[in-house]
Amino acid sequence: MERSALVDTISLLTTLDQNYLPQLQVLLTSLSLNNPGESICLYLLHSGIPEQRLAAVYRQCQALGYAAVPLRVDDGLFAHAPTTRQYPKEMYYRLLAPLLLPDQVRRVLYLDPDTLVINPIRPLWERELNGNLFGAAAHTGKTELANSVNQLRLGTERDYYNSGVLLMDLEAGRREIRPQALFRYVEEHRKELLLPDQDMLNALYSQRILPLEDVLWNYDARNYSSYLLRSGGICNLQWVMEHTAILHFCGKAKPWKSKYAHRFGILYRHYIQLTKRAWDIDL
C-alpha cells in the first residue's frame, strides 16, 4: 500500500467474548492516554455479546472520541467449520477479518485484549507491508526453543509468529484468504494444534508475513530478563517505557488476577485503577 493511500484514522480490531470486556476497557484507557489526539475506529467481532454488556465500551469510546463498531458474526459462515469446545468458531475470526469487516476498511491493526498500549502506535499503523498479508512479531529469547519445535510441528521454516498483534492488509486478504482453506487445515491437523488460530496463521501464511520487532510492537511481558540480556542491557525498564508501544501479557497467568508474578503486573494494575476511576466500573 502506498503511504499516501493510508487514511488518518487508525482502524483497530479485537475479537473477544463478554468475559474480556473489562480488559478491553483497560486497553482503551492505555491507548487513549499514550496516543492523545489520535482518530480511532474500534471494530469488535463477537458471536453474541448482549447489548447491555457492550454499553460501558460504547460510553468509553464516545467519551474518548473513538468510533465503536461491534459486528456480530453470522454463524452461517461456520456451518461446515470444524469446531469443538476446545476449538470454538471464534478462533477463526481474526484470520477471516478481511471477509467479516466492511469492504471500505482497507487495513486494520488487530490487538488481543490482554495488551497495553504504552507509546504511540501510528508508526506501526503506517508501516508498509510490502505485499504481505500480515505484519507480526515472533517472540525472541526464552521462546526460541519453542520456535524450533513449532517449525517442526507445523512444517514451516520461518519463525513462529504470535497472533496477538497483527497488522493486516484487508484488501489483499479479500483476494487470498478463503474460509475453506482454514476449515480444511483444522480438519486435517486438529490433533496437532496447540494454539489453533496462531497455528493456522503460521502454517498457512508464514510466507506472507512481514516480521515486526517484538521488543517494540509485541513485547512478551514475561520475558523482561531475556530482552535485557539479548540487548546487552539496553532494553531496561526505562527503555521499555520510552520505546515499547505494545506490551502483551501472554500465557495463562494474567496481570488482573491475584499472584501475578511478572515485572509489568504493577503497571497493568495502574491502568486498571485509572480505568476504574475514569469510568466507575468494577474490574
Coordinates of C-alpha atoms in Angstrom, one line a residue:
M1 CA 0.0 0.0 0.0
E2 CA 1.3 3.4 -0.9
R3 CA 1.9 5.7 2.1
S4 CA -0.3 8.4 0.5
A5 CA -3.2 6.0 0.5
L6 CA -3.1 5.4 4.2
V7 CA -6.1 7.0 6.0
D8 CA -5.7 9.2 9.1
T9 CA -8.0 7.1 11.2
I10 CA -6.4 4.1 12.9
S11 CA -8.7 1.1 12.5
L12 CA -8.4 -1.3 15.4
L13 CA -9.8 -4.8 15.7
T14 CA -10.4 -7.1 18.6
T15 CA -12.3 -10.4 18.9
L16 CA -13.5 -11.5 22.3
D17 CA -16.3 -12.7 24.4
Q18 CA -18.0 -10.8 27.2
N19 CA -15.6 -12.0 29.8
Y20 CA -12.8 -9.9 28.3
L21 CA -14.8 -6.7 28.1
P22 CA -13.1 -5.2 31.2
Q23 CA -9.7 -5.9 29.8
L24 CA -10.7 -4.2 26.5
Q25 CA -11.6 -1.1 28.6
V26 CA -8.2 -1.2 30.2
L27 CA -6.6 -1.4 26.8
L28 CA -8.6 1.6 25.6
T29 CA -7.5 3.6 28.6
S30 CA -3.9 2.9 27.9
L31 CA -4.4 3.6 24.2
S32 CA -6.0 7.0 24.8
L33 CA -3.5 8.2 27.4
N34 CA -0.5 7.3 25.2
N35 CA -1.9 8.3 21.8
P36 CA -3.6 11.7 22.5
G37 CA -5.4 13.2 19.6
E38 CA -5.5 10.1 17.5
S39 CA -8.5 9.2 15.5
I40 CA -9.5 5.7 16.3
C41 CA -12.2 3.3 15.0
L42 CA -12.7 0.2 17.0
Y43 CA -14.1 -2.9 15.4
L44 CA -15.3 -5.6 17.7
L45 CA -16.1 -9.1 16.2
H46 CA -18.2 -11.2 18.5
S47 CA -20.6 -14.1 18.4
G48 CA -23.4 -12.6 20.5
I49 CA -22.4 -10.3 23.4
P50 CA -25.6 -8.7 24.8
E51 CA -26.0 -5.0 24.1
Q52 CA -26.2 -4.2 27.8
R53 CA -22.7 -5.7 28.3
L54 CA -21.4 -3.6 25.5
A55 CA -22.8 -0.3 26.9
A56 CA -19.8 0.5 29.0
V57 CA -17.5 0.2 26.0
Y58 CA -19.8 2.4 24.0
R59 CA -19.7 5.1 26.7
Q60 CA -16.0 4.9 27.0
C61 CA -15.4 5.2 23.2
Q62 CA -17.8 8.1 22.9
A63 CA -16.1 10.0 25.7
L64 CA -12.7 9.3 24.1
G65 CA -13.9 10.4 20.7
Y66 CA -13.5 6.9 19.2
A67 CA -15.9 5.3 16.8
A68 CA -17.1 1.8 18.1
V69 CA -18.4 -0.7 15.5
P70 CA -19.4 -4.0 17.1
L71 CA -20.1 -6.7 14.5
R72 CA -21.9 -9.9 15.3
V73 CA -20.6 -12.7 13.1
D74 CA -23.1 -14.8 11.2
D75 CA -22.9 -18.4 12.4
G76 CA -23.9 -19.5 8.9
L77 CA -20.3 -18.9 7.7
F78 CA -19.2 -21.7 10.1
A79 CA -21.8 -24.3 9.3
H80 CA -19.2 -26.6 7.9
A81 CA -16.3 -25.5 10.0
P82 CA -14.6 -27.9 12.4
T83 CA -15.5 -26.6 15.9
T84 CA -15.4 -28.1 19.3
R85 CA -15.4 -26.8 22.9
Q86 CA -11.6 -26.6 22.6
Y87 CA -11.8 -25.0 19.1
P88 CA -14.7 -22.6 19.1
K89 CA -15.7 -20.7 16.0
E90 CA -14.2 -17.5 17.4
M91 CA -10.8 -18.9 16.7
Y92 CA -11.3 -18.2 13.0
Y93 CA -12.4 -14.6 13.4
R94 CA -9.1 -12.7 13.2
L95 CA -7.8 -14.5 10.2
L96 CA -11.2 -14.1 8.4
A97 CA -11.4 -10.4 9.3
P98 CA -10.9 -9.4 5.6
L99 CA -14.3 -11.1 4.9
L100 CA -16.0 -10.0 8.1
L101 CA -15.2 -6.3 8.2
P102 CA -16.8 -3.7 5.9
D103 CA -15.3 -3.6 2.4
Q104 CA -14.3 0.1 2.8
V105 CA -11.9 -0.9 5.6
R106 CA -8.6 -1.4 3.8
R107 CA -6.2 -2.3 6.7
V108 CA -6.7 -3.0 10.3
L109 CA -4.5 -3.4 13.4
Y110 CA -5.6 -6.4 15.5
L111 CA -4.9 -6.4 19.2
D112 CA -5.6 -9.1 21.8
P113 CA -7.5 -7.6 24.7
D114 CA -4.6 -8.7 27.1
T115 CA -2.4 -6.0 25.7
L116 CA -1.5 -2.5 26.9
V117 CA -0.5 0.4 24.5
I118 CA 2.1 2.5 26.3
N119 CA 3.6 4.5 23.4
P120 CA 2.4 5.8 20.0
I121 CA 1.2 3.1 17.6
R122 CA 1.0 5.3 14.5
P123 CA 4.5 4.3 13.3
L124 CA 3.2 0.7 13.3
W125 CA -0.1 1.7 11.6
E126 CA 1.9 3.4 8.8
R127 CA 4.3 0.5 8.3
E128 CA 4.4 -0.7 4.7
L129 CA 3.6 -4.3 4.4
N130 CA 5.3 -4.7 1.0
G131 CA 2.8 -7.0 -0.5
N132 CA 2.4 -9.2 2.6
L133 CA -0.9 -10.1 4.1
F134 CA 0.2 -9.5 7.7
G135 CA 2.8 -7.8 9.9
A136 CA 3.5 -9.9 13.0
A137 CA 6.3 -10.5 15.6
A138 CA 7.9 -13.7 16.6
H139 CA 8.8 -13.7 20.3
T140 CA 12.5 -13.9 21.0
G141 CA 14.6 -15.0 23.9
K142 CA 13.1 -17.8 26.0
T143 CA 10.8 -18.9 23.3
E144 CA 13.5 -19.7 20.7
L145 CA 13.4 -23.4 21.6
A146 CA 9.6 -23.3 21.2
N147 CA 10.2 -21.6 17.9
S148 CA 12.1 -24.6 16.6
V149 CA 9.6 -27.0 18.0
N150 CA 6.7 -25.2 16.3
Q151 CA 8.6 -25.0 13.0
L152 CA 9.0 -28.8 13.1
R153 CA 5.4 -29.4 14.3
L154 CA 3.8 -27.2 11.6
G155 CA 6.3 -28.0 8.8
T156 CA 7.4 -24.3 8.4
E157 CA 10.9 -22.8 8.0
R158 CA 10.2 -19.3 9.3
D159 CA 9.9 -18.0 12.9
Y160 CA 6.7 -18.9 14.8
Y161 CA 4.7 -15.6 14.8
N162 CA 2.5 -14.5 17.6
S163 CA -1.1 -13.7 16.5
G164 CA -1.9 -11.3 19.4
V165 CA -0.8 -8.2 17.4
L166 CA -1.4 -8.3 13.6
L167 CA -1.2 -5.5 11.1
M168 CA -3.5 -6.7 8.3
D169 CA -3.8 -5.8 4.6
L170 CA -7.5 -6.5 4.2
E171 CA -7.6 -5.8 0.5
A172 CA -5.0 -8.5 -0.1
G173 CA -6.7 -10.8 2.4
R174 CA -10.0 -10.5 0.5
R175 CA -8.3 -11.7 -2.6
E176 CA -6.3 -14.6 -1.0
I177 CA -7.9 -15.8 2.3
R178 CA -10.5 -18.5 1.9
P179 CA -12.6 -19.8 4.8
Q180 CA -12.5 -23.4 3.4
A181 CA -8.7 -23.4 3.5
L182 CA -8.8 -22.6 7.2
F183 CA -11.5 -25.2 7.9
R184 CA -9.7 -27.9 5.9
Y185 CA -6.4 -27.3 7.7
V186 CA -8.1 -27.6 11.1
E187 CA -9.9 -30.8 10.0
E188 CA -6.7 -32.4 8.8
H189 CA -4.5 -31.3 11.7
R190 CA -6.8 -30.9 14.7
K191 CA -4.8 -33.4 16.8
E192 CA -1.6 -31.4 16.3
L193 CA -3.0 -27.9 17.1
L194 CA -1.9 -26.2 20.4
L195 CA -2.9 -22.6 19.7
P196 CA -5.3 -23.1 16.8
D197 CA -5.6 -19.5 15.5
Q198 CA -1.9 -18.9 15.9
D199 CA -1.0 -22.3 14.3
M200 CA -3.2 -21.6 11.3
L201 CA -1.5 -18.2 10.8
N202 CA 1.9 -19.8 10.8
A203 CA 1.1 -23.0 8.8
L204 CA -0.9 -21.3 6.1
Y205 CA 0.5 -17.8 5.8
S206 CA 4.1 -17.7 7.3
Q207 CA 5.5 -16.8 3.8
R208 CA 3.1 -13.8 3.7
I209 CA 4.1 -12.2 7.0
L210 CA 6.3 -9.1 7.4
P211 CA 8.4 -9.6 10.5
L212 CA 7.9 -6.9 13.2
E213 CA 10.2 -6.1 16.1
D214 CA 8.6 -7.8 19.1
V215 CA 10.5 -5.6 21.6
L216 CA 8.6 -2.6 20.1
W217 CA 5.3 -3.9 18.8
N218 CA 4.5 -7.2 20.7
Y219 CA 6.6 -7.3 23.9
D220 CA 6.1 -10.5 25.8
A221 CA 5.7 -9.2 29.3
R222 CA 7.0 -12.5 30.8
N223 CA 10.4 -12.1 29.2
Y224 CA 12.0 -8.9 30.5
S225 CA 15.3 -10.7 31.5
S226 CA 15.7 -12.2 28.1
Y227 CA 15.1 -8.9 26.3
L228 CA 17.6 -7.2 28.6
L229 CA 20.2 -9.9 28.1
R230 CA 19.8 -10.1 24.3
S231 CA 20.1 -6.3 24.0
G232 CA 23.3 -6.1 26.1
G233 CA 21.5 -4.2 28.8
I234 CA 19.9 -1.6 26.6
C235 CA 16.3 -2.7 26.8
N236 CA 15.9 -2.0 30.6
L237 CA 12.8 -0.7 32.2
Q238 CA 13.4 2.9 31.2
W239 CA 14.0 1.9 27.6
V240 CA 10.8 -0.2 27.5
M241 CA 8.7 2.7 29.0
E242 CA 10.2 5.1 26.4
H243 CA 10.2 2.9 23.3
T244 CA 7.9 -0.2 23.5
A245 CA 4.5 0.5 22.1
I246 CA 2.6 -2.7 22.9
L247 CA 3.0 -4.9 26.0
H248 CA 1.4 -8.3 25.6
F249 CA 0.5 -10.3 28.7
C250 CA 0.9 -13.7 27.0
G251 CA 0.3 -17.0 28.7
K252 CA -2.1 -18.4 31.3
A253 CA -1.0 -16.0 34.1
K254 CA -2.8 -12.7 33.7
P255 CA -2.0 -9.4 35.5
W256 CA -5.6 -8.7 36.5
K257 CA -5.5 -11.9 38.6
S258 CA -4.0 -12.3 42.0
K259 CA -0.5 -13.7 42.4
Y260 CA 0.7 -12.4 39.0
A261 CA 4.5 -12.5 39.5
H262 CA 5.9 -10.9 36.3
R263 CA 7.5 -7.5 36.3
F264 CA 4.9 -5.5 34.4
G265 CA 2.0 -6.6 36.5
I266 CA 2.1 -3.5 38.7
L267 CA 1.9 -1.3 35.5
Y268 CA -1.2 -3.2 34.4
R269 CA -2.7 -2.7 37.9
H270 CA -2.1 1.0 37.5
Y271 CA -4.1 1.1 34.3
I272 CA -6.9 -0.9 36.0
Q273 CA -7.1 1.8 38.6
L274 CA -7.1 4.6 36.0
T275 CA -9.9 2.8 34.2
K276 CA -12.0 2.3 37.3
R277 CA -11.5 5.9 38.4
A278 CA -12.5 7.3 35.0
W279 CA -15.4 5.1 34.1
D280 CA -16.7 3.9 37.5
I281 CA -16.7 0.3 36.6
D282 CA -15.9 -2.9 38.5
L283 CA -12.7 -4.6 37.4

